[in-house]
Every structure is written in structure tokens, then in C-alpha cells.
GROMACS .gro file of N, CA and C in nm:
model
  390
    1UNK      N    1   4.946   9.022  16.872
    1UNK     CA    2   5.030   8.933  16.793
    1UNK      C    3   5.171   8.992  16.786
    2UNK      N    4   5.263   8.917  16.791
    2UNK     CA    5   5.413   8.919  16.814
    2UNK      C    6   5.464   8.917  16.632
    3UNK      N    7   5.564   8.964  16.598
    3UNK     CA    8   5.570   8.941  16.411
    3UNK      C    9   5.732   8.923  16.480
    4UNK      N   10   5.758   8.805  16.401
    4UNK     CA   11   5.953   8.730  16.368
    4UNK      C   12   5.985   8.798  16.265
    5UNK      N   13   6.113   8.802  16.281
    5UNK     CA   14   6.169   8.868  16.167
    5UNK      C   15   6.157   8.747  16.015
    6UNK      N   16   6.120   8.686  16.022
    6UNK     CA   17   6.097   8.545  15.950
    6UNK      C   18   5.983   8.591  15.837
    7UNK      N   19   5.889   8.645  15.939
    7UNK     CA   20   5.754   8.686  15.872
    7UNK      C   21   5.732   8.837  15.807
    8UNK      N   22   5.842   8.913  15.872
    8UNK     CA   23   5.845   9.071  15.793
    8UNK      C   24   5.919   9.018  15.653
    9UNK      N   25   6.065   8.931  15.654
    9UNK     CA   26   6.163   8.946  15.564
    9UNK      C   27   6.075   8.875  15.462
   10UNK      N   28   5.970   8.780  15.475
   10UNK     CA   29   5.910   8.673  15.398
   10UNK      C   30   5.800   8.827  15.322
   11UNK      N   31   5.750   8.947  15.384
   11UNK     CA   32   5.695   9.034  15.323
   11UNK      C   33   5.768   9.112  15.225
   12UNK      N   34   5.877   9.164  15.290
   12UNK     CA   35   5.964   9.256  15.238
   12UNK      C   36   6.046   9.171  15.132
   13UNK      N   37   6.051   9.033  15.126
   13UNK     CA   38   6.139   9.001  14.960
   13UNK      C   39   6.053   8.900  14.862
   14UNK      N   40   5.879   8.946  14.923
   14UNK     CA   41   5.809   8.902  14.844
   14UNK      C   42   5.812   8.740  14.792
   15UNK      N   43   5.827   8.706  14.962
   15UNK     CA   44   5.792   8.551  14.930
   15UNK      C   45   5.682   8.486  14.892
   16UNK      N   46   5.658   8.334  14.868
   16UNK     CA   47   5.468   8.289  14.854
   16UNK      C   48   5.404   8.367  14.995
   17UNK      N   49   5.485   8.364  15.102
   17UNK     CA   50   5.350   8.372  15.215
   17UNK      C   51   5.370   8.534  15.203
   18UNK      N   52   5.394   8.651  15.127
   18UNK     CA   53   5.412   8.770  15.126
   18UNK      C   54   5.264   8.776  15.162
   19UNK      N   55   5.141   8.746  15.071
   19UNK     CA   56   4.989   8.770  15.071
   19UNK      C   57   4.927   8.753  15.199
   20UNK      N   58   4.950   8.660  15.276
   20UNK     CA   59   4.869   8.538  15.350
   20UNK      C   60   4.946   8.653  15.500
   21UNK      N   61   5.082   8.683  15.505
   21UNK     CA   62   5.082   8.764  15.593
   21UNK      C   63   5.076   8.886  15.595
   22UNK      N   64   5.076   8.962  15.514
   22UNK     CA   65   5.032   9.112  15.465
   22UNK      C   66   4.915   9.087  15.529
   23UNK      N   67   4.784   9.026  15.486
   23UNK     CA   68   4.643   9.040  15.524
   23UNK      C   69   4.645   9.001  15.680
   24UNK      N   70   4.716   8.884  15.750
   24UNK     CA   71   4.722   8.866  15.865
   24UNK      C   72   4.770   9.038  15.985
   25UNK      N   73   4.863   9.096  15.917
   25UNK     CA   74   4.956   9.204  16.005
   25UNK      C   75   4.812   9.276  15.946
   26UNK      N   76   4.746   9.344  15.804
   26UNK     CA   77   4.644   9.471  15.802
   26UNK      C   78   4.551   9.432  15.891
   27UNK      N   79   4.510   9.339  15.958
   27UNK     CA   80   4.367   9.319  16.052
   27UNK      C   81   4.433   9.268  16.148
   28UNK      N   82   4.531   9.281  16.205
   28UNK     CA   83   4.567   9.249  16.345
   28UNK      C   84   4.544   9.330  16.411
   29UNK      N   85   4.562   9.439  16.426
   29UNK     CA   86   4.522   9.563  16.547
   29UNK      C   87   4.601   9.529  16.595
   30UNK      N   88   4.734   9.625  16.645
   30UNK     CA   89   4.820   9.636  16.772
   30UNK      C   90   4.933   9.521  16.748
   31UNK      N   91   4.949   9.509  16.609
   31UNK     CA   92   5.048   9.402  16.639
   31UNK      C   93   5.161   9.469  16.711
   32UNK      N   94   5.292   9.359  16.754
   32UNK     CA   95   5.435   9.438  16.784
   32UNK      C   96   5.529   9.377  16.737
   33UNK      N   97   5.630   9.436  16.824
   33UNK     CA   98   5.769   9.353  16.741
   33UNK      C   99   5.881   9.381  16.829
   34UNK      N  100   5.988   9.296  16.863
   34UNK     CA  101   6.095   9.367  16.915
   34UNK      C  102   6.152   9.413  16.876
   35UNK      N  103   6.255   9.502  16.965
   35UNK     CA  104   6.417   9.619  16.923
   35UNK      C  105   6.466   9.504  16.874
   36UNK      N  106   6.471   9.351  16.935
   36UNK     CA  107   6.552   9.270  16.888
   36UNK      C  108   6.547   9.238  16.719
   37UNK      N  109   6.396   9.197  16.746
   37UNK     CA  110   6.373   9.133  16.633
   37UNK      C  111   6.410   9.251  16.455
   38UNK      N  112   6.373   9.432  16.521
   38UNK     CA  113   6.436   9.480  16.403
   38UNK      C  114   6.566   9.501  16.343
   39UNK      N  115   6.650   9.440  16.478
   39UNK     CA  116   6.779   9.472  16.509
   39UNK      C  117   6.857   9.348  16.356
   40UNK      N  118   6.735   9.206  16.414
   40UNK     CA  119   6.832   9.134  16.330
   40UNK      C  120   6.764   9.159  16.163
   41UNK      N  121   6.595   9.217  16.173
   41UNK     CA  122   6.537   9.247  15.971
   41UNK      C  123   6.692   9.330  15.902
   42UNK      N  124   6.726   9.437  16.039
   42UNK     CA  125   6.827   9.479  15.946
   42UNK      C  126   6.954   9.431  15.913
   43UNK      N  127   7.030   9.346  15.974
   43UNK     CA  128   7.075   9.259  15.946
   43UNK      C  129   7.108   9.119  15.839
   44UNK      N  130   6.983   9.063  15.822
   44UNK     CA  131   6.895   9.017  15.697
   44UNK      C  132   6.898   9.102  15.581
   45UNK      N  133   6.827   9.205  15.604
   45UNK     CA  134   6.846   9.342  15.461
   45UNK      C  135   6.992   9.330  15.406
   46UNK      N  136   7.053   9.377  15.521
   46UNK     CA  137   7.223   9.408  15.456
   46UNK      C  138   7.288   9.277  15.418
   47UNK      N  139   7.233   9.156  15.459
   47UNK     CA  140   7.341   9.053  15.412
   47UNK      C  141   7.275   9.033  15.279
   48UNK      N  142   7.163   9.040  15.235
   48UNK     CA  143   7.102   8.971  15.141
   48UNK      C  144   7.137   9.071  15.020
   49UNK      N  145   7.187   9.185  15.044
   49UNK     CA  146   7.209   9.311  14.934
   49UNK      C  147   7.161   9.338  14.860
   50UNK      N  148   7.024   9.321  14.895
   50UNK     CA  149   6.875   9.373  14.840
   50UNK      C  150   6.860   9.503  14.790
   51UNK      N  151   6.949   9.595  14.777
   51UNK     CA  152   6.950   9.766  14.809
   51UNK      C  153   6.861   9.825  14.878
   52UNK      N  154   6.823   9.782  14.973
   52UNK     CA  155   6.687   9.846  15.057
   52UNK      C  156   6.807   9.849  15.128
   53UNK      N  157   6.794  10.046  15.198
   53UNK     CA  158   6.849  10.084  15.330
   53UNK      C  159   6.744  10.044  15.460
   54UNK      N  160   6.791   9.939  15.529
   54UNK     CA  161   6.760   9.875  15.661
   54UNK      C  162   6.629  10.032  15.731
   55UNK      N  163   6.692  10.060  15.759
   55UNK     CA  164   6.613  10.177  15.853
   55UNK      C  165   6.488  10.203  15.844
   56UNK      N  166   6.537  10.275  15.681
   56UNK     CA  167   6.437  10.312  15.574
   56UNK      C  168   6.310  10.207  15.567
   57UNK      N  169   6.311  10.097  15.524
   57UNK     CA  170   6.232  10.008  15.485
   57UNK      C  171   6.141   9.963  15.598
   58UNK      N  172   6.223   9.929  15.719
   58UNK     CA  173   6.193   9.891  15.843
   58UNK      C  174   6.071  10.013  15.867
   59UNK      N  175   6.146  10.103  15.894
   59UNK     CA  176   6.048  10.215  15.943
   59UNK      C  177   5.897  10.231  15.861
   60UNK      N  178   5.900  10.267  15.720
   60UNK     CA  179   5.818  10.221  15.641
   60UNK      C  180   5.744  10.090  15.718
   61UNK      N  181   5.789   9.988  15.718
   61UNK     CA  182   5.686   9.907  15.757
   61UNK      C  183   5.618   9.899  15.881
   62UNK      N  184   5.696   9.922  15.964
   62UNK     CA  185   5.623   9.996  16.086
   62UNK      C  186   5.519  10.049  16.080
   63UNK      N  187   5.533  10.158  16.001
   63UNK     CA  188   5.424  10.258  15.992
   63UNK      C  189   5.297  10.212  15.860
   64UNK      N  190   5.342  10.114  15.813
   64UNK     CA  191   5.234  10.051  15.683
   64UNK      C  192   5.107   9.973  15.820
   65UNK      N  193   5.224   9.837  15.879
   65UNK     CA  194   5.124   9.750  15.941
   65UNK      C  195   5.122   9.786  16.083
   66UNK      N  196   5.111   9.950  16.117
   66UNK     CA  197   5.089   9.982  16.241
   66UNK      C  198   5.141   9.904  16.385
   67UNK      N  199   5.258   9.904  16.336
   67UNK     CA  200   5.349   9.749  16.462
   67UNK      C  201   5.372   9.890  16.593
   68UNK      N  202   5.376   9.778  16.726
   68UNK     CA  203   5.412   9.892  16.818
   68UNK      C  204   5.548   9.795  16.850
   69UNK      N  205   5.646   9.926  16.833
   69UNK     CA  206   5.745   9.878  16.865
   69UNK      C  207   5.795   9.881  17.047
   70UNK      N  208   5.840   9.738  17.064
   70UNK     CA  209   5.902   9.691  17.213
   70UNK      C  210   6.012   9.697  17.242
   71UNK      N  211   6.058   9.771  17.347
   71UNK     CA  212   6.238   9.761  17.372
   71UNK      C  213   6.223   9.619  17.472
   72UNK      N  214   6.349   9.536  17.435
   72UNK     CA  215   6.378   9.424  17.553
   72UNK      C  216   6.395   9.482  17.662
   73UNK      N  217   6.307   9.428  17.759
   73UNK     CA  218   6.349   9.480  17.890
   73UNK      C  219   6.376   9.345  18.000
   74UNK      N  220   6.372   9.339  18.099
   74UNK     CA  221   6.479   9.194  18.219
   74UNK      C  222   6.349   9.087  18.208
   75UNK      N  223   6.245   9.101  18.189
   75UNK     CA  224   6.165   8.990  18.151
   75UNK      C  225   6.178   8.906  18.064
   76UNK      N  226   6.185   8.960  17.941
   76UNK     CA  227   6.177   8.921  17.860
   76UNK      C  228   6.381   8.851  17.834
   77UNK      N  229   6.442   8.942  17.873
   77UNK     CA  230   6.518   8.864  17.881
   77UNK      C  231   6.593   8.775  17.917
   78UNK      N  232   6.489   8.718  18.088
   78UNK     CA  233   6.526   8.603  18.123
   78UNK      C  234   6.440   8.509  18.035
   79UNK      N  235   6.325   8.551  18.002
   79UNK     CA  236   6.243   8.461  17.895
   79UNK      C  237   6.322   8.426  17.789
   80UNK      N  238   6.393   8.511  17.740
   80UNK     CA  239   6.459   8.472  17.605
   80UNK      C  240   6.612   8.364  17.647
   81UNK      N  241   6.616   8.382  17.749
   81UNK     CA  242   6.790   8.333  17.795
   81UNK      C  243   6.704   8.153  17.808
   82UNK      N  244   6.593   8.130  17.886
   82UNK     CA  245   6.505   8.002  17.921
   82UNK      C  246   6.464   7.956  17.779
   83UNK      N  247   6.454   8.059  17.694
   83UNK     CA  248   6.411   7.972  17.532
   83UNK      C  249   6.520   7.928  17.468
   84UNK      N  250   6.640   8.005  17.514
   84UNK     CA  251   6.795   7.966  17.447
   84UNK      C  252   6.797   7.806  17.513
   85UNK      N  253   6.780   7.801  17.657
   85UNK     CA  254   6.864   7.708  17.740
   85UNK      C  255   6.742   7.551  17.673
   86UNK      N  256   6.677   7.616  17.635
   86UNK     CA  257   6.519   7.477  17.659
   86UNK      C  258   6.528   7.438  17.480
   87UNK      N  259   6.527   7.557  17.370
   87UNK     CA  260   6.507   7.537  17.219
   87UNK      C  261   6.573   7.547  17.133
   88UNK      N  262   6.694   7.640  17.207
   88UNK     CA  263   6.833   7.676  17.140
   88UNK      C  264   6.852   7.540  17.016
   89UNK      N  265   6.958   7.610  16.961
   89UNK     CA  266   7.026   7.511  16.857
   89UNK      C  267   7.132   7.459  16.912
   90UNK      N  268   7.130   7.331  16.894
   90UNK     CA  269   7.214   7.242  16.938
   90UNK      C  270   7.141   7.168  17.069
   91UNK      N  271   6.999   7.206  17.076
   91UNK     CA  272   6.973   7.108  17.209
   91UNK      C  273   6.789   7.131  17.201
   92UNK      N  274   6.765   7.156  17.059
   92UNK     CA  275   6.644   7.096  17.089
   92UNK      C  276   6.616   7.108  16.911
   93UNK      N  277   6.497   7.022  16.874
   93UNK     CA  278   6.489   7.052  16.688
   93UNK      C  279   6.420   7.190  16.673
   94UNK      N  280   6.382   7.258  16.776
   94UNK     CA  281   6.377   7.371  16.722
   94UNK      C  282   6.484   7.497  16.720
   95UNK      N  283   6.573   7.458  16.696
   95UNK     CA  284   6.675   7.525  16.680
   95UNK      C  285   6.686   7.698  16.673
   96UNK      N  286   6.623   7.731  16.790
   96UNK     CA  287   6.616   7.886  16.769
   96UNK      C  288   6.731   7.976  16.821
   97UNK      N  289   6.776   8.079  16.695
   97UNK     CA  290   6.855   8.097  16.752
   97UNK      C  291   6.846   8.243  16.853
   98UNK      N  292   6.945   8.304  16.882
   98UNK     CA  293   6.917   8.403  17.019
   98UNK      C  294   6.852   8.504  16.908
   99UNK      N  295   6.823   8.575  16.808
   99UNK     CA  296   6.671   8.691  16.788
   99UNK      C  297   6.571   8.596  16.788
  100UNK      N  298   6.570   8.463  16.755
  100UNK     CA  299   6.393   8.392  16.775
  100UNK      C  300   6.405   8.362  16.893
  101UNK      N  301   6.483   8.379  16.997
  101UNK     CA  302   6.412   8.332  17.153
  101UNK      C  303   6.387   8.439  17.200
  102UNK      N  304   6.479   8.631  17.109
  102UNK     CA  305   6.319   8.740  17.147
  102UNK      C  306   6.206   8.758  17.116
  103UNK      N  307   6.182   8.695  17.017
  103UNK     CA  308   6.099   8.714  16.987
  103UNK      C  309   6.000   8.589  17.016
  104UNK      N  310   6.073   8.509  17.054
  104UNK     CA  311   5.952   8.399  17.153
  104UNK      C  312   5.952   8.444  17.305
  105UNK      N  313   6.018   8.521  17.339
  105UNK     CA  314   6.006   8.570  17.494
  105UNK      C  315   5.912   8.701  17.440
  106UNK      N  316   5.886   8.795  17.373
  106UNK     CA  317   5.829   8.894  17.403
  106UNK      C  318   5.674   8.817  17.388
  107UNK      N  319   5.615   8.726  17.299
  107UNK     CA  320   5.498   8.667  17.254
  107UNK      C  321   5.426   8.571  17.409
  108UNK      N  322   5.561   8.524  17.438
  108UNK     CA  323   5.545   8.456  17.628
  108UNK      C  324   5.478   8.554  17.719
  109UNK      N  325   5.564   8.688  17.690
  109UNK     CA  326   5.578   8.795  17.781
  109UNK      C  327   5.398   8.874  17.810
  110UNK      N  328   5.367   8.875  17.653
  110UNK     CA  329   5.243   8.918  17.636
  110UNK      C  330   5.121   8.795  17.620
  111UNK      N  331   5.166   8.663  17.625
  111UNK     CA  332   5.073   8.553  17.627
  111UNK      C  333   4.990   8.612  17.461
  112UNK      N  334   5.062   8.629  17.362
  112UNK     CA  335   5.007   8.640  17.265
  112UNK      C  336   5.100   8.540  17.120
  113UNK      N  337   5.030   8.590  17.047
  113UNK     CA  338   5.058   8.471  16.920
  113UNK      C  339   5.208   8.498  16.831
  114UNK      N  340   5.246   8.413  16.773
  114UNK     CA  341   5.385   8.502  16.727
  114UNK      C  342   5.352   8.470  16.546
  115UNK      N  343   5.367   8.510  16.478
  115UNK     CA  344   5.330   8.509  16.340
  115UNK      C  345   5.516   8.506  16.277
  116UNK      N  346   5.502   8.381  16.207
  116UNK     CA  347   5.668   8.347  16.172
  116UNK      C  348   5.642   8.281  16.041
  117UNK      N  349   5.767   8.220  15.981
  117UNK     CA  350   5.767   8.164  15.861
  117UNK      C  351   5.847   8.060  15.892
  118UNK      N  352   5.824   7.894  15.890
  118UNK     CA  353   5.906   7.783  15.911
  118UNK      C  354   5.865   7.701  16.007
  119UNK      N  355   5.942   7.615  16.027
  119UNK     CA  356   5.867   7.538  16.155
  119UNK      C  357   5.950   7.510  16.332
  120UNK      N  358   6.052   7.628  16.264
  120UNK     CA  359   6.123   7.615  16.451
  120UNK      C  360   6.051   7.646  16.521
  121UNK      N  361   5.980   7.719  16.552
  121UNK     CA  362   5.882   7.734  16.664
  121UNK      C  363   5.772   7.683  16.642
  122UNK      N  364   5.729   7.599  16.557
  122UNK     CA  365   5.653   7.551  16.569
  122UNK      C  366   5.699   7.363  16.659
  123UNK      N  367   5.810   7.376  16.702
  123UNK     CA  368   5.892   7.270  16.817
  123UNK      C  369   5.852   7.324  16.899
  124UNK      N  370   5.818   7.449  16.953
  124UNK     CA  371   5.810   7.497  17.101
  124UNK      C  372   5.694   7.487  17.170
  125UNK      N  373   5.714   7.563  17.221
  125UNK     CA  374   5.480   7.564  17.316
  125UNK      C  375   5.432   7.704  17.285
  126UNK      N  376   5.515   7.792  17.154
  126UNK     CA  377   5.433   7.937  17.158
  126UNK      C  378   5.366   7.886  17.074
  127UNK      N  379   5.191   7.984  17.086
  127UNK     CA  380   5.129   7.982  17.023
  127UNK      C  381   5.126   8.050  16.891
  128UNK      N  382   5.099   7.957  16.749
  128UNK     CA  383   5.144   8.037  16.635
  128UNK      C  384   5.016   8.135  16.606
  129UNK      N  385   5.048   8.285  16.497
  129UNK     CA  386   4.941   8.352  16.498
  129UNK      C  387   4.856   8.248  16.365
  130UNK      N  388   4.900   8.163  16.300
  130UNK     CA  389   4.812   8.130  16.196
  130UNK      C  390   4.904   7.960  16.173
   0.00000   0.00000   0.00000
């Protein structure tokens, strides 16, 4: 299983689905995640001025729901450039923008499930984890 930054930030600021995906990530075995996708949690952290240091927290969770972390590599990022051109915003209702088409290219990449919060990808053809 693939985790969006959609579905960590929905843990980490203790949204309704905080429960429903906490238990999904403790019995996943092997979930992952991209460089991308932590690139933009921290991003999210700092705009929202939560006082959680990005790194800090991130890392922590890493190591809570045992995520293996993925560097983008040329697969995935022609995958992700084909999810821009096909789901992007501005040309399809799932409006994803360039960190959700890494994180819909790494879930492509591995033919596995992507676990998110919302319904842009649920416009696409990835399979959701729940």
C-alpha cells in the first residue's frame, strides 16, 4: 500500500478518518511512501503552523507505521508526468496536483493500493487502499 500525504496529514492533525487510517497503516505490512509525497507532509506542517517540526514528526511516523521510504526514480516519473497530462488540474475532475500524481505513479509503479483522504483519485483508475 502506497500512503498520500492526504492520509498521513488527516493522522497527524487528528482528523475523523485519524482512527479508520491509523488501524489501516498498523496492519498493512510494508506500507510506503514517496521522497515526494514527504517532501510536500512537510510542507503542509509548515503552512498550517501546527508547531510540529516537519522532520521530526515525519520521521516519528515513519518509524510508528513502519513506512518504507521510496526515492522517485525515471519510472515513476514518467508515470507521474502521464498522471499530470491525463488528471492534472485543469483537465480532468480529478484535479491532481504534481505530489498526488507521485504518489499515484509510485502506487502504478508497484500495482498496489494508494490509501488517501477525498475523492481526486478516486476520478482516476488507481486502486484505493479502502
Amino acid at each position: 500500500m502506497v500512503v498520500d500525504t492526504s492520509a498521513i496529514y488527516a493522522i497527524l492533525a487528528g482528523e475523523p478518518e485519524r482512527e479508520r487510517f491509523s488501524r489501516v497503516l498498523a496492519t498493512a505490512g510494508g506500507a510506503v511512501v514517496s521522497t515526494a509525497t514527504l517532501t510536500e507532509c512537510s510542507a503542509v506542517l509548515l503552512s498550517k503552523q501546527v508547531g510540529m517540526a516537519p522532520l521530526e514528526v515525519l520521521e516519528e511516523f515513519i518509524q510508528t507505521y513502519r513506512l518504507k521510504v521510496v526515492p522517485v526514480d525515471e519510472a515513476q516519473w514518467r508515470l507521474a508526468t502521464e498522471a499530470m497530462k491525463q488528471f492534472g488540474k485543469g483537465r480532468h475532475p480529478a484535479r491532481l496536483n504534481i505530489c498526488d500524481s507521485f504518489s499515484y505513479a509510485l502506487a502504478k509503479s508497484l500495482n498496489a493500493p494508494l490509501l488517501f483522504k477525498g475523492d481526486d483519485f478516486a476520478h482516476t483508475d488507481i486502486r484505493p487502499a479502502i
